Every structure is written in C-alpha cells, then in structure tokens.
mmCIF file with all atom_site columns, C-alpha atoms and ligand atoms in Angstrom:
data_model
loop_
_atom_site.group_PDB
_atom_site.id
_atom_site.type_symbol
_atom_site.label_atom_id
_atom_site.label_alt_id
_atom_site.label_comp_id
_atom_site.label_asym_id
_atom_site.label_entity_id
_atom_site.label_seq_id
_atom_site.pdbx_PDB_ins_code
_atom_site.Cartn_x
_atom_site.Cartn_y
_atom_site.Cartn_z
_atom_site.occupancy
_atom_site.B_iso_or_equiv
_atom_site.pdbx_formal_charge
_atom_site.auth_seq_id
_atom_site.auth_comp_id
_atom_site.auth_asym_id
_atom_site.auth_atom_id
_atom_site.pdbx_PDB_model_num
ATOM   1   C  CA  . MET A 1 1   ? -11.825 -36.034 11.851  1.00 47.00 ? 1   MET A CA  1
ATOM   2   C  CA  . PHE A 1 2   ? -10.381 -32.582 12.352  1.00 51.00 ? 2   PHE A CA  1
ATOM   3   C  CA  . ALA A 1 3   ? -12.319 -29.309 12.318  1.00 56.00 ? 3   ALA A CA  1
ATOM   4   C  CA  . ASP A 1 4   ? -10.605 -25.979 11.759  1.00 56.00 ? 4   ASP A CA  1
ATOM   5   C  CA  . GLN A 1 5   ? -11.712 -22.624 13.203  1.00 50.00 ? 5   GLN A CA  1
ATOM   6   C  CA  . LYS A 1 6   ? -14.276 -22.174 10.442  1.00 55.00 ? 6   LYS A CA  1
ATOM   7   C  CA  . GLY A 1 7   ? -15.907 -25.483 11.319  1.00 59.00 ? 7   GLY A CA  1
ATOM   8   C  CA  . PHE A 1 8   ? -14.712 -27.447 8.307   1.00 65.00 ? 8   PHE A CA  1
ATOM   9   C  CA  . ILE A 1 9   ? -14.000 -31.123 8.813   1.00 75.00 ? 9   ILE A CA  1
ATOM   10  C  CA  . MET A 1 10  ? -10.578 -31.158 7.277   1.00 80.00 ? 10  MET A CA  1
ATOM   11  C  CA  . ALA A 1 11  ? -9.571  -33.266 4.328   1.00 94.00 ? 11  ALA A CA  1
ATOM   12  C  CA  . ILE A 1 12  ? -6.866  -35.840 5.032   1.00 96.00 ? 12  ILE A CA  1
ATOM   13  C  CA  . LEU A 1 13  ? -4.126  -36.810 2.592   1.00 98.00 ? 13  LEU A CA  1
ATOM   14  C  CA  . THR A 1 14  ? -2.303  -40.113 3.010   1.00 97.00 ? 14  THR A CA  1
ATOM   15  C  CA  . ILE A 1 15  ? 0.688   -41.623 1.215   1.00 97.00 ? 15  ILE A CA  1
ATOM   16  C  CA  . PRO A 1 16  ? 0.641   -45.337 2.115   1.00 96.00 ? 16  PRO A CA  1
ATOM   17  C  CA  . GLU A 1 17  ? 4.157   -46.077 0.838   1.00 96.00 ? 17  GLU A CA  1
ATOM   18  C  CA  . THR A 1 18  ? 5.802   -43.590 3.194   1.00 96.00 ? 18  THR A CA  1
ATOM   19  C  CA  . LYS A 1 19  ? 3.079   -43.713 5.866   1.00 96.00 ? 19  LYS A CA  1
ATOM   20  C  CA  . VAL A 1 20  ? 2.751   -39.924 5.630   1.00 97.00 ? 20  VAL A CA  1
ATOM   21  C  CA  . THR A 1 21  ? -0.531  -38.265 6.648   1.00 97.00 ? 21  THR A CA  1
ATOM   22  C  CA  . ILE A 1 22  ? -1.261  -34.576 6.046   1.00 97.00 ? 22  ILE A CA  1
ATOM   23  C  CA  . ASP A 1 23  ? -4.307  -32.935 7.633   1.00 94.00 ? 23  ASP A CA  1
ATOM   24  C  CA  . ASN A 1 24  ? -3.461  -29.255 7.171   1.00 93.00 ? 24  ASN A CA  1
ATOM   25  C  CA  . PHE A 1 25  ? -5.447  -27.547 4.401   1.00 94.00 ? 25  PHE A CA  1
ATOM   26  C  CA  . SER A 1 26  ? -2.659  -25.402 2.963   1.00 95.00 ? 26  SER A CA  1
ATOM   27  C  CA  . ASP A 1 27  ? -0.158  -28.299 3.030   1.00 97.00 ? 27  ASP A CA  1
ATOM   28  C  CA  . ILE A 1 28  ? -2.634  -30.578 1.247   1.00 97.00 ? 28  ILE A CA  1
ATOM   29  C  CA  . GLN A 1 29  ? -3.393  -27.834 -1.280  1.00 97.00 ? 29  GLN A CA  1
ATOM   30  C  CA  . SER A 1 30  ? 0.335   -27.346 -1.990  1.00 98.00 ? 30  SER A CA  1
ATOM   31  C  CA  . PHE A 1 31  ? 0.981   -31.091 -2.284  1.00 98.00 ? 31  PHE A CA  1
ATOM   32  C  CA  . LEU A 1 32  ? -1.881  -31.512 -4.745  1.00 98.00 ? 32  LEU A CA  1
ATOM   33  C  CA  . LYS A 1 33  ? -1.133  -28.334 -6.698  1.00 97.00 ? 33  LYS A CA  1
ATOM   34  C  CA  . SER A 1 34  ? 2.416   -29.497 -7.380  1.00 97.00 ? 34  SER A CA  1
ATOM   35  C  CA  . ARG A 1 35  ? 0.858   -32.608 -8.944  1.00 97.00 ? 35  ARG A CA  1
ATOM   36  C  CA  . GLY A 1 36  ? -1.658  -30.671 -11.042 1.00 96.00 ? 36  GLY A CA  1
ATOM   37  C  CA  . ILE A 1 37  ? -4.691  -31.254 -8.807  1.00 97.00 ? 37  ILE A CA  1
ATOM   38  C  CA  . TRP A 1 38  ? -6.705  -28.325 -7.466  1.00 96.00 ? 38  TRP A CA  1
ATOM   39  C  CA  . HIS A 1 39  ? -8.102  -28.425 -3.914  1.00 96.00 ? 39  HIS A CA  1
ATOM   40  C  CA  . ASP A 1 40  ? -10.173 -25.721 -2.279  1.00 95.00 ? 40  ASP A CA  1
ATOM   41  C  CA  . GLN A 1 41  ? -12.790 -25.329 0.431   1.00 94.00 ? 41  GLN A CA  1
ATOM   42  C  CA  . TRP A 1 42  ? -16.117 -23.581 -0.012  1.00 94.00 ? 42  TRP A CA  1
ATOM   43  C  CA  . LYS A 1 43  ? -18.767 -22.648 2.487   1.00 88.00 ? 43  LYS A CA  1
ATOM   44  C  CA  . ALA A 1 44  ? -22.535 -22.492 1.871   1.00 85.00 ? 44  ALA A CA  1
ATOM   45  C  CA  . ASN A 1 45  ? -24.127 -19.082 2.254   1.00 83.00 ? 45  ASN A CA  1
ATOM   46  C  CA  . GLU A 1 46  ? -26.904 -20.674 4.315   1.00 81.00 ? 46  GLU A CA  1
ATOM   47  C  CA  . VAL A 1 47  ? -27.507 -23.836 6.317   1.00 86.00 ? 47  VAL A CA  1
ATOM   48  C  CA  . LEU A 1 48  ? -28.840 -26.483 3.952   1.00 88.00 ? 48  LEU A CA  1
ATOM   49  C  CA  . ALA A 1 49  ? -31.589 -28.859 4.987   1.00 89.00 ? 49  ALA A CA  1
ATOM   50  C  CA  . GLU A 1 50  ? -30.975 -32.595 4.640   1.00 87.00 ? 50  GLU A CA  1
ATOM   51  C  CA  . THR A 1 51  ? -33.735 -32.601 2.007   1.00 90.00 ? 51  THR A CA  1
ATOM   52  C  CA  . ALA A 1 52  ? -32.415 -29.589 0.039   1.00 92.00 ? 52  ALA A CA  1
ATOM   53  C  CA  . SER A 1 53  ? -33.099 -29.832 -3.687  1.00 94.00 ? 53  SER A CA  1
ATOM   54  C  CA  . GLN A 1 54  ? -30.435 -29.727 -6.383  1.00 96.00 ? 54  GLN A CA  1
ATOM   55  C  CA  . GLU A 1 55  ? -31.404 -26.119 -7.142  1.00 95.00 ? 55  GLU A CA  1
ATOM   56  C  CA  . GLU A 1 56  ? -31.152 -25.101 -3.467  1.00 95.00 ? 56  GLU A CA  1
ATOM   57  C  CA  . ILE A 1 57  ? -27.734 -26.736 -3.141  1.00 96.00 ? 57  ILE A CA  1
ATOM   58  C  CA  . LEU A 1 58  ? -26.382 -25.104 -6.311  1.00 96.00 ? 58  LEU A CA  1
ATOM   59  C  CA  . ALA A 1 59  ? -27.780 -21.731 -5.185  1.00 95.00 ? 59  ALA A CA  1
ATOM   60  C  CA  . ALA A 1 60  ? -26.169 -22.015 -1.731  1.00 95.00 ? 60  ALA A CA  1
ATOM   61  C  CA  . TYR A 1 61  ? -22.721 -22.347 -3.332  1.00 95.00 ? 61  TYR A CA  1
ATOM   62  C  CA  . ALA A 1 62  ? -23.318 -20.076 -6.336  1.00 96.00 ? 62  ALA A CA  1
ATOM   63  C  CA  . HIS A 1 63  ? -21.001 -17.386 -4.940  1.00 95.00 ? 63  HIS A CA  1
ATOM   64  C  CA  . ASP A 1 64  ? -18.055 -19.810 -5.312  1.00 96.00 ? 64  ASP A CA  1
ATOM   65  C  CA  . LEU A 1 65  ? -19.429 -22.106 -7.992  1.00 97.00 ? 65  LEU A CA  1
ATOM   66  C  CA  . LYS A 1 66  ? -20.289 -19.533 -10.661 1.00 97.00 ? 66  LYS A CA  1
ATOM   67  C  CA  . PRO A 1 67  ? -16.871 -17.784 -10.769 1.00 97.00 ? 67  PRO A CA  1
ATOM   68  C  CA  . PHE A 1 68  ? -15.152 -21.207 -10.705 1.00 97.00 ? 68  PHE A CA  1
ATOM   69  C  CA  . MET A 1 69  ? -17.226 -22.400 -13.678 1.00 97.00 ? 69  MET A CA  1
ATOM   70  C  CA  . ALA A 1 70  ? -16.723 -19.185 -15.630 1.00 97.00 ? 70  ALA A CA  1
ATOM   71  C  CA  . LYS A 1 71  ? -12.955 -19.274 -15.097 1.00 96.00 ? 71  LYS A CA  1
ATOM   72  C  CA  . GLY A 1 72  ? -12.622 -22.943 -16.086 1.00 94.00 ? 72  GLY A CA  1
ATOM   73  C  CA  . GLY A 1 73  ? -15.026 -22.787 -19.023 1.00 94.00 ? 73  GLY A CA  1
ATOM   74  C  CA  . TYR A 1 74  ? -17.374 -25.315 -17.384 1.00 95.00 ? 74  TYR A CA  1
ATOM   75  C  CA  . LYS A 1 75  ? -20.900 -25.423 -18.754 1.00 93.00 ? 75  LYS A CA  1
ATOM   76  C  CA  . ALA A 1 76  ? -22.963 -27.680 -16.491 1.00 94.00 ? 76  ALA A CA  1
ATOM   77  C  CA  . ALA A 1 77  ? -23.358 -28.579 -12.815 1.00 96.00 ? 77  ALA A CA  1
ATOM   78  C  CA  . ASP A 1 78  ? -25.547 -31.086 -11.040 1.00 95.00 ? 78  ASP A CA  1
ATOM   79  C  CA  . VAL A 1 79  ? -25.802 -32.796 -7.648  1.00 96.00 ? 79  VAL A CA  1
ATOM   80  C  CA  . ILE A 1 80  ? -25.321 -36.517 -7.064  1.00 94.00 ? 80  ILE A CA  1
ATOM   81  C  CA  . ASN A 1 81  ? -26.536 -38.325 -4.004  1.00 94.00 ? 81  ASN A CA  1
ATOM   82  C  CA  . VAL A 1 82  ? -25.292 -41.810 -3.145  1.00 95.00 ? 82  VAL A CA  1
ATOM   83  C  CA  . ASN A 1 83  ? -26.362 -43.539 0.065   1.00 93.00 ? 83  ASN A CA  1
ATOM   84  C  CA  . SER A 1 84  ? -27.640 -46.826 1.447   1.00 91.00 ? 84  SER A CA  1
ATOM   85  C  CA  . GLN A 1 85  ? -30.917 -46.314 -0.443  1.00 92.00 ? 85  GLN A CA  1
ATOM   86  C  CA  . THR A 1 86  ? -29.204 -45.970 -3.842  1.00 94.00 ? 86  THR A CA  1
ATOM   87  C  CA  . PRO A 1 87  ? -30.308 -48.746 -6.239  1.00 95.00 ? 87  PRO A CA  1
ATOM   88  C  CA  . ASN A 1 88  ? -27.476 -51.111 -7.206  1.00 95.00 ? 88  ASN A CA  1
ATOM   89  C  CA  . LEU A 1 89  ? -25.190 -49.499 -4.611  1.00 94.00 ? 89  LEU A CA  1
ATOM   90  C  CA  . GLU A 1 90  ? -22.545 -52.225 -4.934  1.00 92.00 ? 90  GLU A CA  1
ATOM   91  C  CA  . ALA A 1 91  ? -22.368 -51.748 -8.710  1.00 93.00 ? 91  ALA A CA  1
ATOM   92  C  CA  . VAL A 1 92  ? -22.040 -47.988 -8.217  1.00 92.00 ? 92  VAL A CA  1
ATOM   93  C  CA  . ARG A 1 93  ? -19.247 -48.558 -5.690  1.00 92.00 ? 93  ARG A CA  1
ATOM   94  C  CA  . THR A 1 94  ? -17.396 -51.009 -7.918  1.00 91.00 ? 94  THR A CA  1
ATOM   95  C  CA  . LYS A 1 95  ? -17.654 -48.799 -11.004 1.00 90.00 ? 95  LYS A CA  1
ATOM   96  C  CA  . PHE A 1 96  ? -15.382 -46.143 -9.515  1.00 92.00 ? 96  PHE A CA  1
ATOM   97  C  CA  . LEU A 1 97  ? -13.088 -48.392 -7.433  1.00 94.00 ? 97  LEU A CA  1
ATOM   98  C  CA  . ALA A 1 98  ? -10.917 -49.391 -10.397 1.00 95.00 ? 98  ALA A CA  1
ATOM   99  C  CA  . GLU A 1 99  ? -8.183  -47.109 -11.695 1.00 97.00 ? 99  GLU A CA  1
ATOM   100 C  CA  . HIS A 1 100 ? -9.389  -44.977 -14.608 1.00 96.00 ? 100 HIS A CA  1
ATOM   101 C  CA  . THR A 1 101 ? -9.051  -41.684 -16.431 1.00 95.00 ? 101 THR A CA  1
ATOM   102 C  CA  . HIS A 1 102 ? -11.469 -39.265 -18.092 1.00 93.00 ? 102 HIS A CA  1
ATOM   103 C  CA  . THR A 1 103 ? -10.973 -37.125 -21.171 1.00 92.00 ? 103 THR A CA  1
ATOM   104 C  CA  . GLU A 1 104 ? -12.308 -34.153 -19.227 1.00 92.00 ? 104 GLU A CA  1
ATOM   105 C  CA  . ASP A 1 105 ? -11.684 -32.807 -15.752 1.00 94.00 ? 105 ASP A CA  1
ATOM   106 C  CA  . GLU A 1 106 ? -13.436 -34.549 -12.835 1.00 95.00 ? 106 GLU A CA  1
ATOM   107 C  CA  . ILE A 1 107 ? -14.683 -31.933 -10.396 1.00 96.00 ? 107 ILE A CA  1
ATOM   108 C  CA  . ARG A 1 108 ? -16.418 -32.804 -7.167  1.00 97.00 ? 108 ARG A CA  1
ATOM   109 C  CA  . PHE A 1 109 ? -17.538 -30.500 -4.406  1.00 97.00 ? 109 PHE A CA  1
ATOM   110 C  CA  . PHE A 1 110 ? -18.609 -32.381 -1.289  1.00 96.00 ? 110 PHE A CA  1
ATOM   111 C  CA  . VAL A 1 111 ? -21.864 -31.043 0.131   1.00 95.00 ? 111 VAL A CA  1
ATOM   112 C  CA  . ASP A 1 112 ? -22.330 -33.827 2.686   1.00 93.00 ? 112 ASP A CA  1
ATOM   113 C  CA  . GLY A 1 113 ? -20.922 -37.210 3.649   1.00 93.00 ? 113 GLY A CA  1
ATOM   114 C  CA  . GLU A 1 114 ? -17.445 -38.280 2.568   1.00 94.00 ? 114 GLU A CA  1
ATOM   115 C  CA  . GLY A 1 115 ? -15.499 -39.972 -0.187  1.00 96.00 ? 115 GLY A CA  1
ATOM   116 C  CA  . ILE A 1 116 ? -11.901 -40.955 -0.850  1.00 97.00 ? 116 ILE A CA  1
ATOM   117 C  CA  . PHE A 1 117 ? -10.105 -39.983 -4.026  1.00 98.00 ? 117 PHE A CA  1
ATOM   118 C  CA  . TRP A 1 118 ? -7.055  -42.102 -4.869  1.00 98.00 ? 118 TRP A CA  1
ATOM   119 C  CA  . PHE A 1 119 ? -4.428  -40.814 -7.256  1.00 98.00 ? 119 PHE A CA  1
ATOM   120 C  CA  . HIS A 1 120 ? -1.620  -42.541 -9.129  1.00 98.00 ? 120 HIS A CA  1
ATOM   121 C  CA  . VAL A 1 121 ? 0.590   -39.743 -10.413 1.00 97.00 ? 121 VAL A CA  1
ATOM   122 C  CA  . ASN A 1 122 ? 4.180   -40.218 -11.640 1.00 94.00 ? 122 ASN A CA  1
ATOM   123 C  CA  . GLY A 1 123 ? 4.412   -43.588 -9.892  1.00 95.00 ? 123 GLY A CA  1
ATOM   124 C  CA  . GLU A 1 124 ? 3.213   -42.195 -6.564  1.00 97.00 ? 124 GLU A CA  1
ATOM   125 C  CA  . VAL A 1 125 ? -0.070  -43.354 -4.969  1.00 98.00 ? 125 VAL A CA  1
ATOM   126 C  CA  . PHE A 1 126 ? -1.873  -41.127 -2.482  1.00 98.00 ? 126 PHE A CA  1
ATOM   127 C  CA  . SER A 1 127 ? -5.426  -40.605 -1.270  1.00 98.00 ? 127 SER A CA  1
ATOM   128 C  CA  . VAL A 1 128 ? -7.474  -37.601 -0.216  1.00 98.00 ? 128 VAL A CA  1
ATOM   129 C  CA  . THR A 1 129 ? -10.423 -38.194 2.091   1.00 97.00 ? 129 THR A CA  1
ATOM   130 C  CA  . CYS A 1 130 ? -12.913 -35.410 1.377   1.00 96.00 ? 130 CYS A CA  1
ATOM   131 C  CA  . HIS A 1 131 ? -15.719 -34.146 3.594   1.00 94.00 ? 131 HIS A CA  1
ATOM   132 C  CA  . ALA A 1 132 ? -18.369 -31.431 3.338   1.00 93.00 ? 132 ALA A CA  1
ATOM   133 C  CA  . GLY A 1 133 ? -16.727 -28.233 2.079   1.00 94.00 ? 133 GLY A CA  1
ATOM   134 C  CA  . ASP A 1 134 ? -13.957 -29.868 0.021   1.00 96.00 ? 134 ASP A CA  1
ATOM   135 C  CA  . LEU A 1 135 ? -13.568 -29.175 -3.680  1.00 97.00 ? 135 LEU A CA  1
ATOM   136 C  CA  . LEU A 1 136 ? -11.309 -31.388 -5.789  1.00 97.00 ? 136 LEU A CA  1
ATOM   137 C  CA  . SER A 1 137 ? -10.563 -30.786 -9.446  1.00 96.00 ? 137 SER A CA  1
ATOM   138 C  CA  . VAL A 1 138 ? -8.857  -33.735 -11.136 1.00 96.00 ? 138 VAL A CA  1
ATOM   139 C  CA  . PRO A 1 139 ? -7.391  -32.795 -14.512 1.00 95.00 ? 139 PRO A CA  1
ATOM   140 C  CA  . ALA A 1 140 ? -8.331  -34.811 -17.599 1.00 93.00 ? 140 ALA A CA  1
ATOM   141 C  CA  . ASN A 1 141 ? -6.220  -37.951 -18.113 1.00 94.00 ? 141 ASN A CA  1
ATOM   142 C  CA  . THR A 1 142 ? -5.068  -38.141 -14.467 1.00 97.00 ? 142 THR A CA  1
ATOM   143 C  CA  . THR A 1 143 ? -5.100  -41.776 -13.280 1.00 97.00 ? 143 THR A CA  1
ATOM   144 C  CA  . HIS A 1 144 ? -7.336  -42.061 -10.243 1.00 97.00 ? 144 HIS A CA  1
ATOM   145 C  CA  . TRP A 1 145 ? -10.148 -43.998 -8.607  1.00 97.00 ? 145 TRP A CA  1
ATOM   146 C  CA  . PHE A 1 146 ? -12.839 -43.179 -6.070  1.00 96.00 ? 146 PHE A CA  1
ATOM   147 C  CA  . ASP A 1 147 ? -13.827 -45.066 -2.926  1.00 96.00 ? 147 ASP A CA  1
ATOM   148 C  CA  . LEU A 1 148 ? -17.223 -44.374 -1.383  1.00 94.00 ? 148 LEU A CA  1
ATOM   149 C  CA  . GLY A 1 149 ? -15.792 -45.511 1.934   1.00 91.00 ? 149 GLY A CA  1
ATOM   150 C  CA  . PRO A 1 150 ? -17.430 -47.684 4.575   1.00 87.00 ? 150 PRO A CA  1
ATOM   151 C  CA  . LYS A 1 151 ? -20.473 -45.414 5.018   1.00 89.00 ? 151 LYS A CA  1
ATOM   152 C  CA  . ALA A 1 152 ? -21.291 -45.081 1.298   1.00 93.00 ? 152 ALA A CA  1
ATOM   153 C  CA  . ASN A 1 153 ? -22.901 -41.720 1.919   1.00 94.00 ? 153 ASN A CA  1
ATOM   154 C  CA  . VAL A 1 154 ? -22.013 -38.760 -0.256  1.00 95.00 ? 154 VAL A CA  1
ATOM   155 C  CA  . LYS A 1 155 ? -23.783 -35.751 -1.705  1.00 95.00 ? 155 LYS A CA  1
ATOM   156 C  CA  . ALA A 1 156 ? -21.664 -33.812 -4.175  1.00 96.00 ? 156 ALA A CA  1
ATOM   157 C  CA  . ILE A 1 157 ? -21.847 -31.132 -6.830  1.00 97.00 ? 157 ILE A CA  1
ATOM   158 C  CA  . ARG A 1 158 ? -20.386 -32.253 -10.162 1.00 96.00 ? 158 ARG A CA  1
ATOM   159 C  CA  . VAL A 1 159 ? -19.134 -29.740 -12.713 1.00 95.00 ? 159 VAL A CA  1
ATOM   160 C  CA  . PHE A 1 160 ? -18.667 -30.533 -16.390 1.00 93.00 ? 160 PHE A CA  1
ATOM   161 C  CA  . ILE A 1 161 ? -17.713 -29.059 -19.711 1.00 90.00 ? 161 ILE A CA  1
ATOM   162 C  CA  . ASP A 1 162 ? -19.855 -31.741 -21.381 1.00 84.00 ? 162 ASP A CA  1
ATOM   163 C  CA  . PRO A 1 163 ? -21.616 -34.333 -19.172 1.00 79.00 ? 163 PRO A CA  1
ATOM   164 C  CA  . ALA A 1 164 ? -22.075 -36.579 -22.219 1.00 76.00 ? 164 ALA A CA  1
ATOM   165 C  CA  . GLY A 1 165 ? -18.322 -36.953 -22.585 1.00 69.00 ? 165 GLY A CA  1
ATOM   166 C  CA  . TRP A 1 166 ? -17.731 -37.902 -18.979 1.00 78.00 ? 166 TRP A CA  1
ATOM   167 C  CA  . VAL A 1 167 ? -16.993 -41.635 -19.025 1.00 88.00 ? 167 VAL A CA  1
ATOM   168 C  CA  . ALA A 1 168 ? -14.447 -43.763 -17.182 1.00 92.00 ? 168 ALA A CA  1
ATOM   169 C  CA  . ASN A 1 169 ? -11.610 -45.208 -19.274 1.00 95.00 ? 169 ASN A CA  1
ATOM   170 C  CA  . TYR A 1 170 ? -10.249 -48.092 -17.202 1.00 96.00 ? 170 TYR A CA  1
ATOM   171 C  CA  . THR A 1 171 ? -6.500  -48.656 -17.170 1.00 97.00 ? 171 THR A CA  1
ATOM   172 C  CA  . GLY A 1 172 ? -6.817  -52.288 -16.034 1.00 96.00 ? 172 GLY A CA  1
ATOM   173 C  CA  . SER A 1 173 ? -3.616  -51.890 -13.996 1.00 95.00 ? 173 SER A CA  1
ATOM   174 C  CA  . GLY A 1 174 ? -5.152  -53.510 -10.897 1.00 94.00 ? 174 GLY A CA  1
ATOM   175 C  CA  . ILE A 1 175 ? -3.109  -51.202 -8.669  1.00 96.00 ? 175 ILE A CA  1
ATOM   176 C  CA  . ASP A 1 176 ? -6.307  -50.144 -6.886  1.00 96.00 ? 176 ASP A CA  1
ATOM   177 C  CA  . LYS A 1 177 ? -6.671  -53.666 -5.423  1.00 94.00 ? 177 LYS A CA  1
ATOM   178 C  CA  . LYS A 1 178 ? -3.531  -53.128 -3.370  1.00 95.00 ? 178 LYS A CA  1
ATOM   179 C  CA  . TYR A 1 179 ? -5.109  -50.172 -1.567  1.00 95.00 ? 179 TYR A CA  1
ATOM   180 C  CA  . ASN A 1 180 ? -8.871  -50.692 -1.482  1.00 90.00 ? 180 ASN A CA  1
ATOM   181 C  CA  . PRO A 1 181 ? -10.317 -52.321 1.621   1.00 80.00 ? 181 PRO A CA  1
ATOM   182 C  CA  . ALA A 1 182 ? -12.919 -55.035 1.225   1.00 75.00 ? 182 ALA A CA  1
ATOM   183 C  CA  . TYR A 1 183 ? -16.411 -53.821 2.066   1.00 67.00 ? 183 TYR A CA  1
HETATM 184 FE FE1 . FE2 B 2 .   ? -13.239 -40.660 -12.063 1.00 65.71 ? 201 FE2 B FE1 1
#
C-alpha cells in the first residue's frame, strides 16, 4: 500500500497481460478517463468512527457527494457494509465476481476497507484496487466485475439514479475465471 502526502492509501491499477502496475493517482485517473471511467479521491470533513451511521457517513462526504450527485443527475445514495459478519458472505462475493453490466452507472466511494474492480474494455482487462478515499464511476453497460478481495471488508457509499433499476446483467463470458483468485 502507498500513501500520498494527504494520507490517502493510493489506488493501484494493474494490467495482467502486460504486467503493468500504476500507483500514481493522476496516471490512474488519465488511464481510466481515456476508457470512459471516472476516478477521483475524496476526503471526509471529519474523522469517522468505526460505528458511524449511514447518515453520519453521507454527511461527512456531503461537500463532495452533493455536487457530484447534482452534476450527474443522481437521485439516491446509501452506504453498504460487507465484512466477515455479513450473512451469506460467499453468495455476496460470488454474485459480483462474474463479468456483468448494468443499465445505469455503478458508482462506489470507498469509506473503509478495500475492493478490486475489474474491467474488460475494448478487449483489454485491467483492475483497480480501491481503498478508503477512492471514488469510481463505471458507466452504464461497461463490462466489469468486483472482487471483495481476501479480507472481504468494505464500507462504501453507493450512488444511483434509480436503485430499483440497479441489477447485474451477466455476460456469461467466463473471462473473470482467468483472473480471480480462489478464496
Ligand atoms: Fe457491477
């Protein structure tokens, strides 16, 4: 893990085919932007307790979250929490490990823990390991999957236009199996 001067643990981008790793924020942002994916980093306006409620978490990031939602036309935000205590953890893990798309944008802001987004864009496969402070916005219809990683511990803000429409449409390509480790 790498921390910059502001104390962020930096995201890491990897391209397995070429064995390229990028751990510089602006280089990752440029790489993703050229492929239609938005990456940013936000900081809470106060130190959040481990037990912070959804409302407290949303309030701590409101200075970044509200303008982002207004600009993108997003209507709803909530906080998900997945950890070793989550019921049916293996089913939750498996659900997102297979390549899929959504008909609306998938937006995740990592409040705590980590998670690995995998993308399959124009024949290229790459992953972004996100930590606290990382925002990823995956445009609708982008083929991707999500790996909870070995720790299976993530707290994240989700942003939606319509939460009811947010379902995974599986491609069935099986390409994810080539990259996902066995847990
Ligand atoms: Fe997804």
